[in-house]
Amino acid sequence: MSRSEKQMLGINYADFPHLMTMTALIIAGEAIFSLPFHVTRFFRPTFLEVFEFSNMQLGLVQASYGVIAMLAYFPGGQLADMYSARKLLAASLVATGLGGFYFAQIPSYQSLHLLFGFWGFTTILLFWGALIRATREWGAVSAQGRAFGILDGGRGLFAALVGVAAVLVFRSFFPSDVALASDAERIMALQNVIYCYTAFTFLAVPLVWLLVPEPTVDLVNSNSNFNAHRSGLVRRTIDVMRLPTVWLQSLIIVAAYVGYKGIDNYSLFAYTAYGLNEVEAAELTAYSVWIRPVAAVGAGLLADRILPSRATALCFTLMIICFGFLSFDAPDVSQIWILFANVIVTSAAVFGLRGIYFAMFEEGKVSGVETGTATGLVSVIGFTPDIFMGPMSGWILDRSPGLQGHQDFYLLMTCFAFLGLVASVLFYRFARKPALS
């Protein structure tokens, strides 16, 4: 085939390594968080039974992850500026995967605190900043929106595929009548799910090592340049903190991330309020992540047309309607479609927010050279639900067992969605004002 014929068919083989780099970033970017998050999200009822945890205990374990993660965002960004993304990503994946083997041994409550704290270190300090930097380098100057849209949408697609595989593994260890499963069968099923996620985490290691390129220039060329960089960081931090839009964006991420954490409760809600068995409840939550690729890309395209702040306001409005309905409605098992519809709409809104809340820097007048500093600041504030959401939701559910606890939980979700809506409206108004001189 001649070069002209290849061009007519749209074939450009020079783009293949570039696409493979993004593929590696997508797989690594989701695999790294599967052990700390996916197991307790998709298989929550079984997890609580096998580990003999209350909801509050699980929330406190997750808070251990959140505390270490919050402490790691800023220094992790500095490491990303100093060391190769390929090396940081690979080291993080190996360390996180090793933790998976220990996780599968069903450790004690105290030991699980240490494990989740360890994962807060490996997934954030060594990984998050490197992933963001590698994605920015992939997109160059002209395709930042496309780069991050593809990253989050691709991560959603990979999460859906792995979730389906994990559910199939999970189901294979249960008898045909799930209610008759023994404690030993439940333990074995959960252990093999953990091994499944561990395998996918290690799968990402050779991909990033082989497909993520080394930077074309030295990350730190000299000690004097490093000192200048450190001085500039202080000044950029002060400049960023003067922007009201940055603080409002932080609140938007808090509200959006609370909604994202709220999805963790759907499997337990389906199990408790609608009478689904453990496998059906896991399937409901696992299949909901198929919405993420479409929602993330769709929200990004919408944000480009109507502005990100308006798109976030729309998503929060949908969340208020859905969570508000669940906080007052009494479930009817004969109308299970209401639960499925609610999961679909809420997931679309939540995953849509995840696809666009880092796209607000341009509208919020954050300059390109301040992007990293602004990302560190809004991440430290915006992802605080990793600390407080687990204990708070666990306390609510344990305080009022059954339907009442779930209704109280969804009322809390409604309040945070309202906070996000107000922050989005204020963000839009401040972004319209002239920049400070």
Coordinates of C-alpha atoms in Angstrom, one line a residue:
M1 CA 0.0 0.0 0.0
S2 CA 1.4 3.4 -1.0
R3 CA 1.8 6.4 1.4
S4 CA -1.0 8.2 -0.5
E5 CA -3.3 5.2 -0.1
K6 CA -2.6 5.0 3.7
Q7 CA -3.4 8.7 4.0
M8 CA -6.7 8.3 2.2
L9 CA -7.6 5.5 4.7
G10 CA -6.6 7.7 7.6
I11 CA -3.8 5.4 8.7
N12 CA -0.9 7.1 10.5
Y13 CA 1.4 4.5 12.0
A14 CA 3.5 7.2 13.6
D15 CA 0.7 7.8 16.1
F16 CA 0.7 4.2 17.3
P17 CA 3.4 4.6 20.0
H18 CA 1.6 7.8 21.2
L19 CA -1.7 5.9 21.5
M20 CA 0.0 3.0 23.3
T21 CA 1.5 5.4 25.8
M22 CA -2.0 6.7 26.7
T23 CA -3.3 3.1 26.9
A24 CA -0.6 2.3 29.5
L25 CA -1.5 5.4 31.5
I26 CA -5.2 4.5 31.4
I27 CA -4.6 0.9 32.6
A28 CA -2.1 2.0 35.3
G29 CA -4.3 4.9 36.3
E30 CA -7.2 2.6 37.2
A31 CA -5.4 -0.5 38.3
I32 CA -3.5 1.4 41.0
F33 CA -6.8 2.3 42.8
S34 CA -8.6 -1.0 42.3
L35 CA -7.3 -2.7 45.5
P36 CA -8.0 0.2 47.9
F37 CA -11.4 1.1 46.4
H38 CA -13.0 -1.5 44.0
V39 CA -13.1 -4.4 46.5
T40 CA -15.0 -2.5 49.1
R41 CA -17.2 -0.8 46.5
F42 CA -18.4 -3.7 44.4
F43 CA -18.4 -6.4 47.1
R44 CA -19.2 -4.4 50.2
P45 CA -21.8 -6.8 51.8
T46 CA -19.5 -9.8 51.5
F47 CA -16.5 -7.7 52.6
L48 CA -18.3 -6.7 55.8
E49 CA -19.2 -10.3 56.5
V50 CA -15.8 -11.9 55.8
F51 CA -13.8 -9.3 57.8
E52 CA -16.6 -9.1 60.4
F53 CA -16.6 -5.3 60.2
S54 CA -19.2 -2.7 61.0
N55 CA -19.7 0.1 58.5
M56 CA -18.0 2.4 60.9
Q57 CA -14.9 0.2 61.2
L58 CA -14.7 0.1 57.4
G59 CA -15.0 3.8 57.2
L60 CA -12.2 4.3 59.7
V61 CA -9.9 2.0 57.8
Q62 CA -10.6 4.0 54.6
A63 CA -9.9 7.2 56.6
S64 CA -6.4 5.8 57.2
Y65 CA -5.9 5.9 53.5
G66 CA -7.3 9.4 53.2
V67 CA -5.1 10.9 55.9
I68 CA -1.9 9.6 54.3
A69 CA -3.1 10.6 50.8
M70 CA -3.8 14.2 52.0
L71 CA -0.2 14.4 53.3
A72 CA 1.2 13.0 50.1
Y73 CA -0.3 15.3 47.4
F74 CA 2.1 18.2 47.7
P75 CA 5.4 16.2 48.1
G76 CA 4.2 13.8 45.5
G77 CA 3.9 16.7 43.0
Q78 CA 7.5 17.7 43.8
L79 CA 8.7 14.1 43.2
A80 CA 6.9 14.1 39.9
D81 CA 8.9 17.2 38.8
M82 CA 12.2 15.5 39.9
Y83 CA 12.0 11.9 38.8
S84 CA 10.9 10.0 35.7
A85 CA 7.2 9.3 35.5
R86 CA 7.9 5.9 34.2
K87 CA 10.0 4.9 37.2
L88 CA 7.5 6.4 39.7
L89 CA 4.5 4.7 38.1
A90 CA 6.2 1.3 37.9
A91 CA 7.5 1.5 41.5
S92 CA 4.0 2.5 42.8
L93 CA 2.3 -0.3 41.0
V94 CA 4.7 -3.0 42.3
A95 CA 4.4 -1.7 45.9
T96 CA 0.6 -1.5 45.7
G97 CA 0.3 -5.0 44.1
L98 CA 2.4 -6.5 46.9
G99 CA -0.1 -5.1 49.4
G100 CA -2.8 -7.1 47.5
F101 CA -1.2 -10.4 48.5
Y102 CA -1.4 -9.3 52.2
F103 CA -5.0 -8.1 51.7
A104 CA -6.0 -11.5 50.5
Q105 CA -4.9 -13.1 53.8
I106 CA -7.9 -11.3 55.5
P107 CA -5.8 -9.4 58.0
S108 CA -7.0 -8.0 61.3
Y109 CA -8.7 -4.7 61.8
Q110 CA -5.5 -3.0 63.1
S111 CA -3.4 -4.5 60.3
L112 CA -5.9 -3.2 57.7
H113 CA -5.4 0.3 59.0
L114 CA -1.7 -0.1 58.3
L115 CA -2.3 -1.6 54.8
F116 CA -4.7 1.2 53.7
G117 CA -2.3 3.8 55.1
F118 CA 0.5 2.1 53.0
W119 CA -1.7 2.3 49.9
G120 CA -2.3 6.0 50.6
F121 CA 1.5 6.4 50.4
T122 CA 2.0 4.2 47.2
T123 CA -0.9 5.5 45.2
I124 CA -0.6 9.2 45.8
L125 CA 3.0 10.1 46.8
L126 CA 4.6 7.9 44.1
F127 CA 1.8 7.9 41.5
W128 CA -0.8 10.7 41.3
G129 CA 1.5 13.6 40.4
A130 CA 3.5 11.4 38.0
L131 CA 0.2 10.4 36.2
I132 CA -1.0 13.9 35.8
R133 CA 2.4 15.1 34.5
A134 CA 2.7 12.2 32.1
T135 CA -0.8 12.9 30.8
R136 CA 0.0 16.6 30.3
E137 CA 3.2 15.7 28.4
W138 CA 1.1 13.3 26.2
G139 CA -1.4 16.0 25.3
A140 CA 1.2 18.8 24.7
V141 CA -0.1 22.3 24.6
S142 CA -2.9 21.9 22.1
A143 CA -4.7 18.8 23.4
Q144 CA -5.0 19.0 27.1
G145 CA -8.7 18.6 27.2
R146 CA -8.6 15.6 25.0
A147 CA -5.8 14.1 26.9
F148 CA -7.5 14.2 30.3
G149 CA -10.9 13.3 28.8
I150 CA -9.4 10.2 27.2
L151 CA -7.6 9.3 30.4
D152 CA -10.7 9.4 32.6
G153 CA -13.0 7.9 30.0
G154 CA -10.5 5.1 29.4
R155 CA -10.0 4.5 33.1
G156 CA -13.8 4.1 33.3
L157 CA -13.9 1.6 30.5
F158 CA -11.0 -0.4 32.0
A159 CA -12.7 -0.3 35.4
A160 CA -15.9 -1.7 33.9
L161 CA -14.1 -4.5 32.1
V162 CA -12.1 -5.5 35.2
G163 CA -15.3 -5.2 37.4
V164 CA -17.2 -7.6 35.2
A165 CA -14.2 -10.1 35.3
A166 CA -14.1 -9.8 39.1
V167 CA -17.8 -10.4 39.4
L168 CA -17.5 -13.5 37.3
V169 CA -14.7 -14.8 39.5
F170 CA -16.8 -13.9 42.5
R171 CA -19.9 -15.7 41.2
S172 CA -17.9 -18.8 40.4
F173 CA -17.2 -19.6 44.0
F174 CA -20.9 -19.4 45.1
P175 CA -23.4 -22.2 44.8
S176 CA -26.4 -21.8 42.5
D177 CA -28.4 -20.6 45.5
V178 CA -26.3 -17.7 46.8
A179 CA -28.2 -17.7 50.1
L180 CA -26.9 -21.2 50.9
A181 CA -23.2 -20.1 50.6
S182 CA -21.0 -21.1 53.5
D183 CA -18.6 -18.8 55.3
A184 CA -15.7 -20.7 53.7
E185 CA -17.1 -20.1 50.2
R186 CA -17.6 -16.4 50.9
I187 CA -14.0 -16.1 52.1
M188 CA -12.6 -18.0 49.1
A189 CA -14.7 -15.9 46.7
L190 CA -13.5 -12.6 48.2
Q191 CA -9.9 -13.8 48.3
N192 CA -10.0 -14.7 44.6
V193 CA -11.5 -11.3 43.8
I194 CA -8.6 -9.6 45.6
Y195 CA -6.1 -11.8 43.7
C196 CA -7.8 -10.8 40.5
Y197 CA -7.3 -7.1 41.2
T198 CA -3.7 -7.8 42.3
A199 CA -3.0 -9.5 39.0
F200 CA -4.3 -6.5 37.0
T201 CA -2.2 -4.2 39.1
F202 CA 1.0 -6.1 38.3
L203 CA -0.1 -6.3 34.6
A204 CA 0.2 -2.6 34.4
V205 CA 3.9 -2.6 35.5
P206 CA 5.5 -3.8 32.2
L207 CA 3.1 -1.6 30.2
V208 CA 4.2 1.6 31.8
W209 CA 7.9 0.6 31.8
L210 CA 7.8 -0.2 28.1
L211 CA 5.4 2.3 26.8
V212 CA 5.7 5.5 28.9
P213 CA 8.8 7.4 27.5
E214 CA 11.5 9.0 29.5
P215 CA 11.3 12.9 29.5
T216 CA 13.2 14.5 26.7
V217 CA 15.0 16.9 29.1
D218 CA 16.5 16.5 32.5
L219 CA 13.9 17.0 35.2
V220 CA 16.3 18.9 37.5
N221 CA 19.2 20.2 35.4
S222 CA 21.2 21.8 38.2
N223 CA 21.0 22.7 41.9
S224 CA 20.6 26.3 41.1
N225 CA 17.7 25.6 38.8
F226 CA 16.2 23.5 41.6
N227 CA 16.5 26.3 44.1
A228 CA 14.9 28.7 41.6
H229 CA 12.1 26.2 41.1
R230 CA 11.5 26.0 44.8
S231 CA 11.4 29.8 45.1
G232 CA 9.0 30.0 42.2
L233 CA 6.8 27.4 43.8
V234 CA 6.2 29.7 46.9
R235 CA 5.3 32.6 44.7
R236 CA 2.9 30.5 42.5
T237 CA 1.3 29.1 45.6
I238 CA 0.6 32.6 46.9
D239 CA -0.8 33.7 43.5
V240 CA -3.0 30.7 43.3
M241 CA -4.4 31.1 46.8
R242 CA -5.5 34.6 45.9
L243 CA -7.9 33.3 43.3
P244 CA -11.5 32.8 44.6
T245 CA -12.2 30.4 41.8
V246 CA -9.6 28.0 43.1
W247 CA -11.3 27.8 46.5
L248 CA -14.7 27.4 44.8
Q249 CA -13.3 24.7 42.5
S250 CA -12.0 22.9 45.6
L251 CA -15.5 22.9 47.1
I252 CA -16.9 21.6 43.8
I253 CA -14.4 18.7 43.9
V254 CA -15.3 18.0 47.6
A255 CA -19.0 17.8 46.7
A256 CA -18.4 15.7 43.6
Y257 CA -16.0 13.4 45.4
V258 CA -18.6 12.9 48.2
G259 CA -21.0 11.8 45.5
Y260 CA -18.4 9.5 44.0
K261 CA -17.9 7.9 47.5
G262 CA -21.6 7.6 47.8
I263 CA -21.7 5.2 45.0
D264 CA -19.9 2.8 47.3
N265 CA -23.2 2.4 49.3
Y266 CA -25.3 1.3 46.4
S267 CA -24.5 -2.4 46.7
L268 CA -25.3 -2.4 50.4
F269 CA -28.5 -0.4 49.8
A270 CA -29.6 -2.8 47.1
Y271 CA -28.9 -5.7 49.5
T272 CA -30.6 -4.2 52.5
A273 CA -33.5 -2.2 51.1
Y274 CA -34.4 -4.1 47.9
G275 CA -33.5 -7.6 48.9
L276 CA -30.9 -8.3 46.2
N277 CA -28.5 -11.1 47.0
E278 CA -24.8 -10.5 47.4
V279 CA -23.9 -11.4 43.8
E280 CA -26.8 -9.3 42.4
A281 CA -25.8 -6.3 44.5
A282 CA -22.2 -6.6 43.4
E283 CA -23.3 -6.8 39.7
L284 CA -25.4 -3.6 40.1
T285 CA -22.5 -1.5 41.3
A286 CA -19.9 -3.1 38.9
Y287 CA -22.1 -2.6 35.8
S288 CA -22.8 1.0 36.8
V289 CA -19.2 1.9 36.0
W290 CA -19.9 1.2 32.3
I291 CA -21.5 4.6 32.4
R292 CA -18.3 6.3 33.3
P293 CA -16.6 6.4 29.8
V294 CA -19.7 7.9 28.1
A295 CA -20.4 10.3 31.0
A296 CA -16.8 11.6 31.2
V297 CA -16.4 12.2 27.5
G298 CA -19.9 13.5 27.1
A299 CA -19.5 16.0 30.0
G300 CA -16.2 17.1 28.6
L301 CA -17.8 17.9 25.2
L302 CA -20.7 19.7 26.9
A303 CA -18.3 21.7 29.0
D304 CA -16.5 22.9 25.9
R305 CA -19.8 24.2 24.6
I306 CA -21.5 25.7 27.7
L307 CA -18.5 26.2 30.1
P308 CA -17.4 23.8 32.8
S309 CA -19.1 25.6 35.6
R310 CA -22.5 25.3 33.9
A311 CA -21.9 21.7 33.2
T312 CA -21.0 21.0 36.9
A313 CA -24.2 22.9 37.9
L314 CA -26.2 20.6 35.7
C315 CA -24.6 17.5 37.2
F316 CA -25.2 18.6 40.7
T317 CA -28.8 19.3 39.9
L318 CA -29.3 15.7 38.7
M319 CA -27.6 14.5 41.9
I320 CA -29.9 16.6 44.1
I321 CA -33.0 15.1 42.4
C322 CA -31.8 11.5 42.6
F323 CA -30.3 11.5 46.1
G324 CA -33.2 13.6 47.4
F325 CA -35.7 11.0 46.0
L326 CA -33.8 8.1 47.8
S327 CA -33.7 10.0 51.1
F328 CA -37.5 10.1 51.3
D329 CA -38.8 7.3 49.2
A330 CA -39.7 3.9 50.7
P331 CA -38.3 1.1 48.4
D332 CA -40.7 -1.1 46.7
V333 CA -39.1 -4.4 45.6
S334 CA -41.7 -4.7 42.8
Q335 CA -40.3 -1.5 41.3
I336 CA -36.6 -2.4 41.2
W337 CA -36.3 -0.4 38.0
I338 CA -36.5 2.8 40.1
L339 CA -33.2 1.8 41.8
F340 CA -31.6 0.9 38.5
A341 CA -32.7 4.3 37.0
N342 CA -31.4 6.1 40.0
V343 CA -28.0 4.4 39.8
I344 CA -27.7 5.2 36.1
V345 CA -28.5 8.9 36.4
T346 CA -26.5 9.4 39.6
S347 CA -23.5 7.6 38.1
A348 CA -23.7 9.7 34.9
A349 CA -23.7 12.9 37.0
V350 CA -20.9 11.7 39.3
F351 CA -18.6 10.4 36.5
G352 CA -19.4 13.4 34.4
L353 CA -18.1 15.7 37.2
R354 CA -15.0 13.6 37.5
G355 CA -14.3 14.2 33.8
I356 CA -14.5 18.0 34.0
Y357 CA -13.7 19.3 37.5
F358 CA -10.0 19.6 36.5
A359 CA -11.0 21.3 33.3
M360 CA -12.1 24.4 35.2
F361 CA -8.6 26.0 35.5
E362 CA -8.9 27.8 32.2
E363 CA -12.3 29.3 33.0
G364 CA -11.1 30.1 36.5
K365 CA -8.1 32.2 35.2
V366 CA -5.4 29.9 36.4
S367 CA -2.3 30.4 34.2
G368 CA -0.6 27.5 32.6
V369 CA 2.5 27.8 34.7
E370 CA 0.4 27.6 37.9
T371 CA -1.5 24.4 36.8
G372 CA 0.6 22.0 39.0
T373 CA 0.4 24.2 42.1
A374 CA -3.3 24.7 41.6
T375 CA -3.8 21.0 41.2
G376 CA -2.0 20.3 44.4
L377 CA -4.1 22.8 46.3
V378 CA -7.5 21.7 45.0
S379 CA -6.5 18.1 45.5
V380 CA -5.5 18.5 49.1
I381 CA -8.9 20.2 49.8
G382 CA -11.1 18.4 47.2
F383 CA -10.2 14.9 48.1
T384 CA -10.7 15.3 51.9
P385 CA -13.8 13.0 51.6
D386 CA -11.2 10.2 51.6
I387 CA -10.7 11.1 55.3
F388 CA -14.2 11.9 56.6
M389 CA -16.7 10.2 54.2
G390 CA -16.0 6.6 55.3
P391 CA -16.4 7.2 59.1
M392 CA -19.3 9.6 58.6
S393 CA -21.3 7.2 56.3
G394 CA -20.4 4.2 58.6
W395 CA -21.7 6.1 61.7
I396 CA -24.9 7.1 59.9
L397 CA -25.6 3.5 58.7
D398 CA -24.7 1.9 62.1
R399 CA -26.7 4.4 64.1
S400 CA -30.0 3.6 62.3
P401 CA -29.7 0.1 60.9
G402 CA -31.9 -0.7 57.9
L403 CA -33.8 1.7 55.6
Q404 CA -33.7 4.7 58.0
G405 CA -29.9 4.7 58.0
H406 CA -29.8 4.6 54.2
Q407 CA -32.3 7.4 53.9
D408 CA -30.2 9.6 56.3
F409 CA -27.2 8.8 54.2
Y410 CA -28.8 9.9 51.0
L411 CA -30.0 13.1 52.7
L412 CA -26.4 13.8 53.5
M413 CA -25.6 13.2 49.8
T414 CA -28.3 15.7 48.8
C415 CA -26.9 18.4 51.0
F416 CA -23.4 18.0 49.6
A417 CA -24.8 18.1 46.0
F418 CA -26.5 21.3 46.9
L419 CA -23.2 22.7 48.2
G420 CA -21.7 21.8 44.8
L421 CA -24.5 23.5 42.9
V422 CA -24.0 26.8 45.0
A423 CA -20.2 26.6 44.5
S424 CA -20.7 26.1 40.7
V425 CA -22.9 29.2 40.4
L426 CA -20.5 31.3 42.5
F427 CA -17.6 30.0 40.4
Y428 CA -19.3 31.1 37.2
R429 CA -19.9 34.6 38.6
F430 CA -16.4 35.1 39.9
A431 CA -14.9 33.8 36.6
R432 CA -16.8 36.5 34.8
K433 CA -15.1 39.2 36.8
P434 CA -11.9 40.9 35.6
A435 CA -8.7 39.2 36.8
L436 CA -6.9 40.7 39.8
S437 CA -3.9 42.8 38.8

